[in-house]
Short mmCIF file of C-alpha atoms in Angstrom, two decimals:
data_model
loop_
_atom_site.label_atom_id
_atom_site.label_comp_id
_atom_site.label_asym_id
_atom_site.label_seq_id
_atom_site.Cartn_x
_atom_site.Cartn_y
_atom_site.Cartn_z
CA MET A 1 -10.30 -6.87 28.43
CA GLU A 2 -12.74 -8.58 26.21
CA LYS A 3 -14.04 -6.84 23.10
CA ARG A 4 -17.96 -6.11 22.81
CA THR A 5 -20.03 -6.80 19.82
CA ILE A 6 -21.85 -4.50 17.96
CA ALA A 7 -24.07 -5.73 15.00
CA ILE A 8 -25.03 -3.95 11.97
CA SER A 9 -28.43 -4.81 10.27
CA LEU A 10 -31.24 -3.54 8.07
CA LEU A 11 -34.82 -3.45 9.27
CA GLY A 12 -36.85 -6.22 7.71
CA THR A 13 -39.70 -4.29 6.39
CA ALA A 14 -41.78 -7.02 6.61
CA ARG A 15 -40.68 -9.84 9.13
CA ASP A 16 -39.42 -6.82 11.70
CA LYS A 17 -42.88 -5.20 11.71
CA ARG A 18 -45.16 -5.50 14.38
CA TYR A 19 -48.11 -7.91 13.84
CA TYR A 20 -51.49 -7.39 15.44
CA GLU A 21 -54.42 -10.05 15.69
CA ARG A 22 -57.63 -9.17 14.91
CA GLY A 23 -58.66 -8.70 18.54
CA GLY A 24 -56.02 -5.76 18.35
CA GLY A 25 -53.47 -7.55 20.27
CA ARG A 26 -49.86 -8.22 19.24
CA HIS A 27 -49.04 -11.91 17.78
CA PRO A 28 -46.93 -13.39 20.45
CA ASN A 29 -45.36 -15.82 18.36
CA LYS A 30 -44.41 -13.77 15.68
CA TRP A 31 -40.60 -14.30 14.05
CA ARG A 32 -38.92 -11.32 13.79
CA PRO A 33 -35.13 -11.54 13.07
CA ASN A 34 -33.68 -8.47 14.37
CA LEU A 35 -35.64 -8.97 17.75
CA VAL A 36 -34.00 -12.30 17.83
CA LEU A 37 -30.49 -11.02 16.97
CA ALA A 38 -30.87 -8.49 20.09
CA ALA A 39 -32.11 -10.92 22.65
CA ASN A 40 -29.49 -13.82 21.60
CA GLN A 41 -27.05 -15.42 24.15
CA THR A 42 -24.55 -17.07 21.55
CA VAL A 43 -23.25 -13.78 20.32
CA PRO A 44 -24.34 -10.98 22.99
CA LEU A 45 -24.38 -7.66 21.47
CA ALA A 46 -23.55 -4.01 23.02
CA GLY A 47 -25.10 -2.30 20.53
CA LEU A 48 -27.27 -2.44 17.18
CA GLU A 49 -26.93 -0.29 14.20
CA LEU A 50 -30.05 -0.51 12.61
CA LEU A 51 -30.38 0.50 8.69
CA VAL A 52 -33.53 1.76 7.40
CA ASN A 53 -34.25 2.58 3.61
CA ASP A 54 -35.60 6.19 3.72
CA THR A 55 -37.48 6.42 0.27
CA GLU A 56 -39.90 8.99 -0.37
CA ALA A 57 -42.95 6.87 -0.62
CA ASP A 58 -42.42 4.48 2.25
CA GLY A 59 -39.93 6.17 4.40
CA VAL A 60 -42.68 7.18 7.01
CA GLU A 61 -43.49 4.03 7.60
CA PHE A 62 -40.19 2.17 7.42
CA MET A 63 -39.29 4.81 9.98
CA ARG A 64 -42.28 4.13 12.35
CA THR A 65 -41.59 0.17 12.15
CA ALA A 66 -37.91 0.80 13.12
CA ALA A 67 -39.14 2.82 16.11
CA GLU A 68 -41.45 0.15 17.03
CA LEU A 69 -38.70 -2.41 16.82
CA LYS A 70 -36.55 -0.20 19.02
CA GLU A 71 -39.05 -0.08 21.69
CA ASP A 72 -39.37 -3.85 21.65
CA ILE A 73 -35.94 -4.45 22.04
CA ALA A 74 -35.76 -2.39 24.66
CA ALA A 75 -38.43 -4.87 26.06
CA GLU A 76 -36.53 -7.96 25.43
CA ALA A 77 -32.83 -6.63 26.01
CA PRO A 78 -32.86 -3.81 28.13
CA GLY A 79 -29.60 -1.68 28.03
CA LEU A 80 -29.02 -3.10 24.42
CA GLU A 81 -28.30 0.61 22.38
CA VAL A 82 -30.10 0.66 19.24
CA THR A 83 -29.20 3.50 16.61
CA ILE A 84 -31.45 4.12 13.71
CA HIS A 85 -29.33 4.90 10.21
CA ALA A 86 -31.64 6.28 7.50
CA LEU A 87 -29.76 5.19 4.58
CA PRO A 88 -30.48 7.46 0.88
CA GLY A 89 -33.82 6.43 -0.52
CA HIS A 90 -33.06 3.27 -3.05
CA ASN A 91 -34.43 0.61 -5.11
CA PRO A 92 -33.79 -2.04 -2.84
CA TRP A 93 -33.72 -4.82 -5.81
CA ALA A 94 -31.26 -2.76 -7.84
CA PHE A 95 -27.66 -3.89 -6.98
CA ASP A 96 -25.93 -0.48 -7.89
CA ALA A 97 -28.23 1.52 -5.87
CA VAL A 98 -27.96 -0.69 -2.95
CA TYR A 99 -24.13 -1.10 -2.97
CA SER A 100 -23.58 2.75 -3.35
CA ALA A 101 -25.88 2.94 0.05
CA LEU A 102 -24.33 0.37 2.20
CA TYR A 103 -20.75 1.43 1.01
CA GLY A 104 -21.57 5.18 1.99
CA PHE A 105 -22.52 3.94 5.28
CA CYS A 106 -19.54 1.88 5.85
CA ARG A 107 -17.40 4.89 4.73
CA SER A 108 -19.18 7.11 7.12
CA TYR A 109 -19.51 4.95 10.22
CA ARG A 110 -16.54 5.42 12.56
CA PHE A 111 -15.55 1.78 13.17
CA GLU A 112 -13.42 1.12 16.40
CA PRO A 113 -12.05 -2.64 15.59
CA GLU A 114 -9.44 -1.89 18.59
CA ARG A 115 -12.45 -1.81 21.18
CA TYR A 116 -15.43 -3.60 19.32
CA GLU A 117 -15.94 -6.97 17.38
CA TYR A 118 -18.54 -6.12 14.52
CA VAL A 119 -20.98 -8.74 12.86
CA ALA A 120 -23.12 -7.82 9.93
CA HIS A 121 -26.57 -9.58 10.17
CA MET A 122 -27.50 -11.39 6.87
CA THR A 123 -31.15 -12.52 7.30
CA THR A 124 -33.01 -9.49 6.63
CA GLY A 125 -32.96 -7.26 3.38
CA THR A 126 -33.44 -8.00 -0.08
CA HIS A 127 -31.06 -10.48 -1.88
CA ALA A 128 -29.29 -7.51 -3.27
CA HIS A 129 -28.64 -6.02 0.56
CA GLN A 130 -27.23 -9.47 1.67
CA ILE A 131 -25.48 -9.81 -1.30
CA CYS A 132 -23.42 -6.19 -0.97
CA LEU A 133 -23.29 -6.92 2.91
CA PHE A 134 -21.15 -9.72 1.76
CA LEU A 135 -18.92 -8.16 -0.69
CA LEU A 136 -18.59 -4.99 1.94
CA THR A 137 -17.25 -7.65 4.52
CA MET A 138 -14.84 -9.58 2.38
CA ALA A 139 -13.50 -6.41 1.26
CA ARG A 140 -13.01 -5.11 4.80
CA TYR A 141 -15.17 -2.12 4.43
CA LEU A 142 -16.91 -3.43 6.87
CA PRO A 143 -14.58 -4.73 9.53
CA GLY A 144 -16.26 -8.00 11.13
CA GLN A 145 -18.09 -11.37 10.25
CA LEU A 146 -21.20 -12.58 8.93
CA VAL A 147 -24.18 -14.11 10.92
CA GLN A 148 -27.42 -15.12 10.31
CA THR A 149 -30.64 -15.78 12.42
CA ALA A 150 -33.00 -18.65 11.93
CA PRO A 151 -36.66 -19.48 12.90
CA PRO A 152 -37.19 -22.44 15.64
CA TRP A 153 -38.31 -24.45 12.50
CA HIS A 154 -35.52 -23.86 10.46
CA VAL A 155 -33.04 -25.13 13.68
CA ASN A 156 -32.23 -28.93 13.96
CA ASP A 157 -32.83 -29.09 17.45
CA PRO A 158 -36.20 -28.65 18.14
CA ASP A 159 -35.63 -27.48 21.77
CA ALA A 160 -32.86 -24.93 20.41
CA GLY A 161 -35.29 -21.95 20.19
CA GLU A 162 -34.20 -19.53 17.23
CA GLY A 163 -30.81 -19.99 15.89
CA ILE A 164 -27.87 -17.77 15.43
CA SER A 165 -24.92 -18.77 13.52
CA VAL A 166 -21.57 -17.17 12.09
CA ILE A 167 -21.50 -17.76 8.15
CA ASP A 168 -18.34 -19.17 6.71
CA LEU A 169 -18.61 -18.87 3.10
CA ASP A 170 -15.95 -19.73 0.06
CA LEU A 171 -15.68 -16.88 -2.00
CA ASN A 172 -14.06 -18.96 -4.91
CA LYS A 173 -17.50 -21.22 -4.88
CA TYR A 174 -19.39 -17.93 -6.35
CA SER A 175 -18.49 -16.88 -9.70
CA LYS A 176 -20.16 -13.91 -10.26
CA LEU A 177 -18.90 -12.65 -6.62
CA ALA A 178 -15.51 -13.55 -7.18
CA GLU A 179 -15.39 -11.30 -10.43
CA LEU A 180 -16.64 -8.57 -8.43
CA PHE A 181 -14.05 -9.02 -5.58
CA ARG A 182 -11.30 -9.22 -8.25
CA ALA A 183 -12.79 -5.95 -9.82
CA GLU A 184 -12.37 -4.79 -6.03
CA ALA A 185 -9.01 -5.98 -6.12
CA HIS A 186 -8.54 -4.13 -9.50
CA ASP A 187 -9.28 -1.00 -7.69
CA ASP A 188 -6.86 -1.49 -4.74
CA GLU A 189 -4.10 -1.95 -7.30
CA THR A 190 -5.05 1.11 -9.13
CA PHE A 191 -5.09 2.93 -5.53
CA LEU A 192 -1.54 1.40 -5.09
CA LYS A 193 -0.32 3.01 -7.93
CA GLU A 194 -2.15 6.40 -7.21
CA GLY A 195 -4.10 5.96 -10.33
CA ILE A 196 -1.32 5.87 -12.81
CA ALA A 197 -1.97 3.45 -15.21
CA THR A 198 1.46 1.71 -15.70
CA ARG A 199 2.08 -0.71 -18.58
CA ASN A 200 5.17 -2.65 -17.31
CA PRO A 201 3.80 -6.22 -17.27
CA GLN A 202 6.11 -7.21 -14.45
CA PHE A 203 5.61 -4.21 -12.20
CA ASN A 204 1.78 -4.58 -12.31
CA ALA A 205 2.27 -8.15 -11.08
CA LEU A 206 4.22 -7.17 -8.27
CA ILE A 207 1.96 -4.44 -7.47
CA ALA A 208 -0.96 -6.91 -7.69
CA ARG A 209 0.98 -9.22 -5.02
CA ILE A 210 1.60 -6.81 -2.67
CA GLU A 211 -2.03 -5.51 -2.78
CA GLU A 212 -2.80 -9.25 -1.92
CA VAL A 213 -0.33 -8.78 1.00
CA ALA A 214 -1.36 -5.60 2.09
CA VAL A 215 -4.98 -6.70 2.63
CA GLY A 216 -4.40 -10.13 3.69
CA SER A 217 -1.12 -10.10 6.22
CA LYS A 218 0.26 -8.37 8.97
CA LYS A 219 3.84 -9.97 8.73
CA PRO A 220 6.56 -7.53 8.29
CA ILE A 221 7.09 -6.02 4.48
CA ILE A 222 10.62 -5.09 3.09
CA LEU A 223 10.71 -2.93 -0.04
CA MET A 224 13.61 -2.91 -1.88
CA GLY A 225 15.33 -1.00 -4.82
CA PRO A 226 17.19 2.06 -5.74
CA THR A 227 16.87 5.45 -4.25
CA GLY A 228 14.14 7.13 -5.92
CA ALA A 229 12.24 4.38 -7.14
CA GLY A 230 9.31 5.15 -4.86
CA LYS A 231 9.37 2.84 -1.96
CA THR A 232 8.28 5.47 0.28
CA ARG A 233 5.18 6.45 -1.73
CA LEU A 234 4.46 3.14 -1.68
CA ALA A 235 4.26 2.51 1.80
CA ARG A 236 2.44 5.41 2.36
CA ARG A 237 -0.18 4.13 0.04
CA ILE A 238 0.13 0.47 1.69
CA TYR A 239 -1.11 2.27 4.81
CA ASP A 240 -3.88 4.42 3.20
CA LEU A 241 -5.10 0.82 1.38
CA LYS A 242 -5.15 -0.96 5.05
CA ARG A 243 -6.83 2.32 6.36
CA ALA A 244 -9.62 2.42 4.21
CA LYS A 245 -10.13 -1.42 4.65
CA ASN A 246 -10.37 -0.72 8.68
CA LEU A 247 -7.25 -3.19 8.61
CA CYS A 248 -5.51 -0.65 10.89
CA THR A 249 -6.51 2.27 12.94
CA GLY A 250 -3.43 4.11 14.33
CA LYS A 251 -0.91 6.37 12.60
CA PHE A 252 1.72 6.02 9.62
CA VAL A 253 4.73 7.28 11.48
CA PRO A 254 7.88 6.98 9.18
CA VAL A 255 11.70 7.09 10.44
CA ASN A 256 14.91 7.62 8.47
CA CYS A 257 17.07 5.28 9.82
CA ALA A 258 20.12 6.84 7.93
CA THR A 259 19.63 10.05 9.83
CA ILE A 260 19.54 8.83 13.52
CA ARG A 261 22.51 7.35 15.46
CA GLY A 262 23.04 5.91 19.25
CA ASP A 263 20.81 7.03 22.08
CA MET A 264 19.24 9.40 19.38
CA ALA A 265 18.28 6.44 17.55
CA LYS A 266 16.66 4.22 20.18
CA SER A 267 14.82 7.51 21.42
CA GLU A 268 13.57 8.22 18.11
CA LEU A 269 12.54 4.66 18.07
CA PHE A 270 11.56 3.48 21.18
CA GLY A 271 11.05 6.55 23.17
CA HIS A 272 12.87 7.54 26.60
CA VAL A 273 12.03 8.70 30.01
CA GLN A 274 13.14 12.07 31.63
CA GLY A 275 16.72 12.30 32.46
CA ALA A 276 17.51 9.06 30.13
CA TYR A 277 20.68 10.96 28.67
CA THR A 278 21.70 14.15 28.45
CA GLY A 279 19.24 16.68 27.00
CA ALA A 280 16.36 14.52 27.64
CA THR A 281 14.40 16.90 29.56
CA LYS A 282 11.15 15.59 29.44
CA LYS A 283 9.56 12.00 28.29
CA ARG A 284 9.30 10.90 24.87
CA ASP A 285 6.99 8.10 23.29
CA GLY A 286 8.84 7.27 20.52
CA ALA A 287 7.97 6.16 16.83
CA LEU A 288 6.89 2.32 17.75
CA LYS A 289 4.12 3.88 20.34
CA ALA A 290 3.00 6.54 17.86
CA ALA A 291 2.21 3.78 15.30
CA ASP A 292 0.37 1.60 18.15
CA GLY A 293 -2.48 0.08 15.84
CA GLY A 294 -0.75 1.58 12.69
CA ILE A 295 1.99 1.14 10.64
CA VAL A 296 5.94 2.29 11.29
CA PHE A 297 7.95 2.84 8.11
CA LEU A 298 11.57 1.89 8.83
CA ASP A 299 13.38 4.00 5.79
CA GLU A 300 17.22 2.25 5.24
CA ILE A 301 16.65 0.04 7.95
CA GLY A 302 20.35 -1.45 7.23
CA ALA A 303 21.53 1.79 8.86
CA LEU A 304 20.15 0.79 11.91
CA GLY A 305 23.17 0.42 14.83
CA PRO A 306 23.34 -3.17 16.41
CA GLU A 307 21.62 -2.19 19.60
CA GLU A 308 18.71 -0.95 18.03
CA GLN A 309 18.36 -3.79 15.88
CA ALA A 310 18.03 -6.02 19.08
CA MET A 311 15.71 -4.03 20.43
CA LEU A 312 13.63 -3.72 16.93
CA LEU A 313 13.80 -7.70 16.69
CA LYS A 314 12.13 -8.05 20.56
CA ALA A 315 9.61 -5.30 19.69
CA ILE A 316 8.65 -7.27 16.36
CA GLU A 317 8.42 -10.86 18.18
CA GLU A 318 6.87 -9.74 21.41
CA LYS A 319 5.30 -6.32 20.57
CA THR A 320 6.66 -5.05 23.62
CA TYR A 321 9.95 -2.97 24.38
CA CYS A 322 11.71 -1.00 26.88
CA PRO A 323 12.12 2.57 26.46
CA LEU A 324 15.37 4.18 27.04
CA GLY A 325 16.39 4.71 30.64
CA THR A 326 13.97 2.30 31.97
CA ASP A 327 13.14 -1.38 32.78
CA THR A 328 9.31 -0.93 32.04
CA THR A 329 7.89 -2.46 29.08
CA VAL A 330 5.50 -0.81 26.70
CA ASP A 331 2.99 -2.61 24.39
CA SER A 332 2.66 -1.66 20.60
CA HIS A 333 0.94 -3.42 18.17
CA PHE A 334 2.49 -1.81 15.01
CA HIS A 335 2.76 -3.44 11.55
CA LEU A 336 6.48 -3.02 10.23
CA ILE A 337 6.93 -1.78 6.61
CA CYS A 338 10.82 -1.04 5.89
CA SER A 339 13.02 -0.42 2.78
CA THR A 340 16.25 -0.41 1.89
CA ASN A 341 18.56 0.50 -1.38
CA ALA A 342 21.55 -1.84 0.18
CA ASP A 343 22.11 -5.38 0.29
CA LEU A 344 20.73 -6.99 3.14
CA ARG A 345 22.32 -10.21 2.58
CA ALA A 346 25.44 -8.98 2.36
CA ALA A 347 25.44 -6.86 5.42
CA VAL A 348 24.05 -9.98 6.99
CA ALA A 349 27.50 -11.86 5.41
CA ALA A 350 29.70 -9.13 6.48
CA GLY A 351 28.39 -9.10 10.48
CA ARG A 352 26.72 -5.36 9.54
CA PHE A 353 23.51 -6.57 10.18
CA ARG A 354 21.59 -9.07 12.29
CA ARG A 355 20.44 -12.37 10.82
CA ASP A 356 17.68 -13.39 12.77
CA LEU A 357 16.46 -9.75 12.57
CA HIS A 358 16.84 -10.14 8.71
CA ALA A 359 14.99 -13.58 8.70
CA ARG A 360 12.14 -11.72 11.11
CA ILE A 361 11.31 -8.76 8.65
CA LYS A 362 11.92 -10.71 5.04
CA CYS A 363 8.72 -12.41 5.30
CA TRP A 364 7.33 -10.48 2.64
CA SER A 365 9.99 -8.77 0.12
CA PHE A 366 9.63 -6.94 -2.74
CA GLU A 367 12.21 -5.32 -5.08
CA LEU A 368 11.03 -2.07 -6.93
CA PRO A 369 12.72 -1.90 -10.32
CA PRO A 370 14.41 1.41 -11.46
CA LEU A 371 12.85 3.49 -13.76
CA ARG A 372 14.86 2.75 -16.77
CA GLU A 373 13.94 -0.74 -16.54
CA ARG A 374 10.24 0.59 -16.90
CA PRO A 375 10.40 2.50 -20.18
CA GLU A 376 6.67 1.79 -21.01
CA ASP A 377 5.75 3.14 -17.83
CA ILE A 378 7.38 6.68 -18.52
CA GLU A 379 4.80 8.34 -20.73
CA PRO A 380 1.81 7.72 -17.70
CA ASN A 381 4.05 9.06 -15.21
CA VAL A 382 4.95 11.87 -17.00
CA ASP A 383 1.24 12.75 -17.47
CA TYR A 384 0.94 12.34 -13.52
CA GLU A 385 3.69 14.47 -12.73
CA LEU A 386 2.45 17.18 -14.95
CA ASP A 387 -0.80 17.01 -13.59
CA ARG A 388 0.34 17.48 -10.19
CA ALA A 389 2.71 20.24 -11.34
CA SER A 390 0.05 21.67 -12.79
CA ARG A 391 -2.10 21.66 -9.53
CA GLU A 392 1.00 23.08 -7.13
CA LEU A 393 1.38 26.02 -9.82
CA GLY A 394 -2.07 26.88 -9.56
CA ARG A 395 -2.10 26.68 -13.60
CA ALA A 396 -2.77 24.36 -16.32
CA VAL A 397 0.55 23.43 -18.42
CA ARG A 398 0.87 20.96 -21.10
CA PHE A 399 3.52 20.29 -23.81
CA GLU A 400 3.72 21.09 -27.30
CA ARG A 401 3.48 17.67 -29.54
CA GLN A 402 6.84 18.21 -30.79
CA ALA A 403 8.44 18.81 -27.38
CA ARG A 404 6.63 15.87 -25.53
CA ASP A 405 7.64 13.51 -28.59
CA ALA A 406 11.30 15.18 -28.17
CA PHE A 407 10.97 14.42 -24.43
CA LEU A 408 9.47 11.01 -24.49
CA ALA A 409 12.07 9.84 -26.79
CA PHE A 410 14.98 11.11 -25.11
CA ALA A 411 13.26 9.70 -21.56
CA ARG A 412 13.04 6.10 -23.21
CA SER A 413 16.18 6.27 -24.87
CA PRO A 414 19.51 3.95 -23.43
CA GLU A 415 21.30 7.35 -22.57
CA ALA A 416 18.80 8.34 -19.83
CA ALA A 417 20.27 6.87 -16.90
CA TRP A 418 17.52 7.98 -14.28
CA THR A 419 20.30 7.95 -11.51
CA ALA A 420 18.01 8.99 -8.95
CA ASN A 421 14.79 7.07 -11.02
CA PHE A 422 11.49 8.88 -10.18
CA ARG A 423 12.92 11.99 -8.18
CA ASP A 424 14.81 13.12 -11.55
CA LEU A 425 11.64 12.44 -13.52
CA THR A 426 9.65 14.46 -10.83
CA TYR A 427 12.03 17.41 -10.82
CA ALA A 428 12.43 17.36 -14.49
CA ILE A 429 8.57 17.98 -14.72
CA GLU A 430 8.55 20.81 -12.17
CA ARG A 431 11.41 22.47 -13.74
CA MET A 432 9.78 22.50 -17.22
CA ALA A 433 6.53 23.21 -15.79
CA THR A 434 7.95 26.23 -14.25
CA LEU A 435 9.86 27.87 -17.16
CA ALA A 436 6.61 27.02 -19.62
CA THR A 437 5.76 30.37 -21.18
CA GLY A 438 1.93 30.63 -21.12
CA GLY A 439 1.65 27.00 -19.75
CA LEU A 440 3.15 25.44 -22.65
CA ILE A 441 6.08 23.58 -22.71
CA ASP A 442 8.15 23.73 -25.97
CA VAL A 443 10.96 22.29 -27.48
CA GLY A 444 13.69 25.00 -26.28
CA VAL A 445 12.34 24.09 -22.36
CA VAL A 446 12.54 20.56 -22.97
CA HIS A 447 16.38 20.66 -25.10
CA GLU A 448 17.28 23.15 -22.34
CA GLU A 449 16.43 20.20 -19.47
CA THR A 450 17.86 17.28 -21.56
CA GLN A 451 20.94 18.97 -21.39
CA ARG A 452 20.47 19.54 -17.80
CA LEU A 453 19.95 15.68 -17.03
CA ARG A 454 22.76 14.50 -19.00
CA HIS A 455 25.18 16.87 -17.36
CA ASP A 456 23.88 15.66 -13.96
CA TRP A 457 23.98 11.97 -14.88
CA GLU A 458 28.00 12.51 -16.14
CA GLN A 459 28.49 14.26 -12.86
CA HIS A 460 26.98 10.97 -10.55
CA VAL A 461 29.09 8.54 -12.95
CA GLY A 462 31.95 10.86 -12.16
CA ALA A 463 31.21 10.72 -8.63
CA GLN A 464 31.06 6.63 -8.54
CA ILE A 465 34.10 6.48 -10.59
CA GLU A 466 36.16 8.47 -7.86
CA GLY A 467 34.76 5.13 -5.54
CA ASP A 468 35.76 1.68 -5.62
CA ILE A 469 33.88 0.60 -8.75
CA LEU A 470 36.84 -1.20 -10.26
CA ALA A 471 38.19 -2.80 -7.00
CA SER A 472 36.29 -5.90 -7.52
CA LEU A 473 37.06 -6.52 -10.75
CA LEU A 474 40.74 -5.77 -10.67
CA PRO A 475 43.66 -6.71 -8.63
CA PRO A 476 45.36 -3.74 -6.59
CA ASP A 477 48.67 -3.94 -8.45
CA THR A 478 46.90 -3.59 -11.76
CA LEU A 479 44.97 -0.68 -10.58
CA ALA A 480 47.97 0.77 -9.09
CA ALA A 481 49.78 0.59 -12.39
CA MET A 482 46.88 2.22 -14.41
CA ASP A 483 46.84 5.83 -15.49
CA ALA A 484 43.94 8.39 -14.19
CA ILE A 485 42.73 8.77 -17.72
CA ASP A 486 42.71 4.54 -18.23
CA ARG A 487 41.02 3.99 -14.88
CA TYR A 488 38.53 6.73 -15.64
CA SER A 489 37.30 5.31 -19.32
CA LEU A 490 37.09 1.76 -17.62
CA ALA A 491 35.42 2.68 -14.86
CA PHE A 492 33.09 5.10 -16.96
CA ALA A 493 32.55 1.69 -19.35
CA VAL A 494 31.94 -1.00 -16.55
CA GLN A 495 29.04 1.70 -15.17
CA ALA A 496 27.59 2.09 -18.50
CA CYS A 497 27.66 -1.96 -18.74
CA ARG A 498 26.03 -2.11 -14.76
CA GLN A 499 23.17 0.43 -16.19
CA SER A 500 22.24 -2.09 -19.31
CA ARG A 501 20.40 -5.15 -19.68
CA SER A 502 22.27 -6.36 -22.57
CA LYS A 503 25.46 -5.81 -23.92
CA ALA A 504 23.76 -4.38 -27.31
CA GLU A 505 21.83 -1.54 -24.83
CA ALA A 506 25.50 -0.83 -23.24
CA ALA A 507 26.82 -0.65 -26.75
CA ARG A 508 24.13 2.20 -27.57
CA ARG A 509 25.25 4.13 -24.33
CA LEU A 510 28.89 3.87 -25.19
CA PHE A 511 29.22 4.53 -28.95
CA ALA A 512 26.00 6.18 -29.62
CA GLY A 513 27.84 9.05 -31.84
CA SER A 514 29.62 6.38 -33.88
CA LEU A 515 26.71 3.85 -34.43
CA GLY A 516 26.02 3.09 -38.19
CA SER A 517 29.15 4.30 -39.43
CA GLN A 518 32.04 2.47 -41.19
CA ARG A 519 34.78 2.68 -38.15
CA ASN A 520 32.06 0.82 -35.71
CA PRO A 521 30.16 -1.84 -37.70
CA ASN A 522 29.82 -3.87 -34.55
CA PRO A 523 29.59 -2.15 -31.28
CA THR A 524 29.08 -5.01 -29.31
CA ALA A 525 32.42 -6.76 -30.35
CA ARG A 526 34.21 -3.32 -29.74
CA ILE A 527 32.86 -3.66 -26.12
CA THR A 528 34.16 -7.55 -25.82
CA SER A 529 37.57 -6.25 -27.26
CA TYR A 530 37.97 -3.42 -25.01
CA LEU A 531 36.93 -5.32 -21.85
CA LYS A 532 39.31 -8.02 -22.97
CA GLY A 533 42.18 -5.51 -22.82
CA TYR A 534 41.88 -5.40 -19.24
CA GLY A 535 41.33 -9.01 -18.65
CA LEU A 536 37.29 -8.34 -18.03
CA ARG A 537 34.40 -10.26 -19.50
CA TRP A 538 30.95 -8.91 -19.86
CA GLU A 539 29.41 -12.04 -17.80
CA GLN A 540 31.87 -10.91 -15.08
CA ILE A 541 30.53 -7.36 -14.78
CA SER A 542 27.20 -8.48 -14.98
CA GLU A 543 27.53 -11.09 -12.45
CA SER A 544 29.38 -8.92 -10.08
CA HIS A 545 26.53 -6.73 -9.88
CA SER A 546 23.57 -8.93 -9.60
#
């Protein structure tokens, strides 16, 4: 069904006012912009939201003008619904006051872009009003187009009558407006980072690009990165940003693909009809239908089975699919965000993931770095997590200065593996905040926590050693001939090298106890010699993990 149009317009306190001739009758030829807008046939309206400045001095007069205009519109355009909105009283020439009033209206007004088209009328109001309407429309707080009305003597065709046209402005032509728009984008980036003042330039550039994509594109987004890097939190913030800008109207529906298999996976994603499989006692809509008009977030998408992958590909391409147990198609206009901590390219090469689905979802792909690669961001995240822990505990918690310095030094050191990334950091802060006597985290609490983290990370490395960490580096006969202690030691060294950005950093991880001593004058040479004993090179280990 074709959408109807609603116009949002400011009362023209002079132009929209009734004008009476000396004899007492109304002036028949007075040009009144909102009356023209209401009666136009170029952009037929279903409704007009009329905004009125409710000032103390002139509010009554403005409201009387608005009421008279509403009466006249009823005569000129019968059936058009006109709603008068009193904006908070403001100086109509003060940019900050005008922006605040219009921004407040946009945030409180219930836009329904799935049902209506919206136009913002740029002809009435002061220049400050017009600029602010422009900015709010460009930033999608007002999800529509700009229109302008013109009197007959300003229309090129003298027989055209009063004109109405859609405005197409290039923001880059106006440097001041571009600055304001960039400031709006900066606010959006801060929103995506949950207000955390991150300092890593590569991460900040990544977030800036994600903000551009979130606002400007409806194509699938895939977030890559290790477990705990913040993919799920970022996906939800992308949704919140799009929702705030009226770019989506539906729900955020997360699905962990690693926890569903077979018919349950199909049901979870696409829904089912009653009796579709054993236990399907009633109809279920599924995640894609629940996310209609919103965002479905598929966490660990690489874990989906081949049948679910084929069904998802059709749903992405056609926005239709069949629930389990029926041939009847269902429509859903969802936006897809997915995540993975696995290498989907390797999964495609191995035949575990559809090549065409991978091509479809990788239009926008972003890789979130692990925490250990963002040491400069640890401090602001510690502050953020401490504030959150304080709110959850219901009491203020802070570090002793010496304790804070000790924890930050450890957290940014090469020995801090952060194997679970931000999950490790979050739980570390929660534990210390819980144990803080009198709301003060002291050196003893920090020491206990750092020892706990060291132990956890050693266990993590040990668990990985039990796997096939050496299988891609050494032939089977060589591995079979090695003693268990040698395999363990070599695997530990390989893991440390893979967690390090340079050979020097790996040396600090492996030989921290003997750094600076005479028996270890050149730790990087020691790594080279150790690996060479097994026929390995640093570059070989780095390449095998890239």
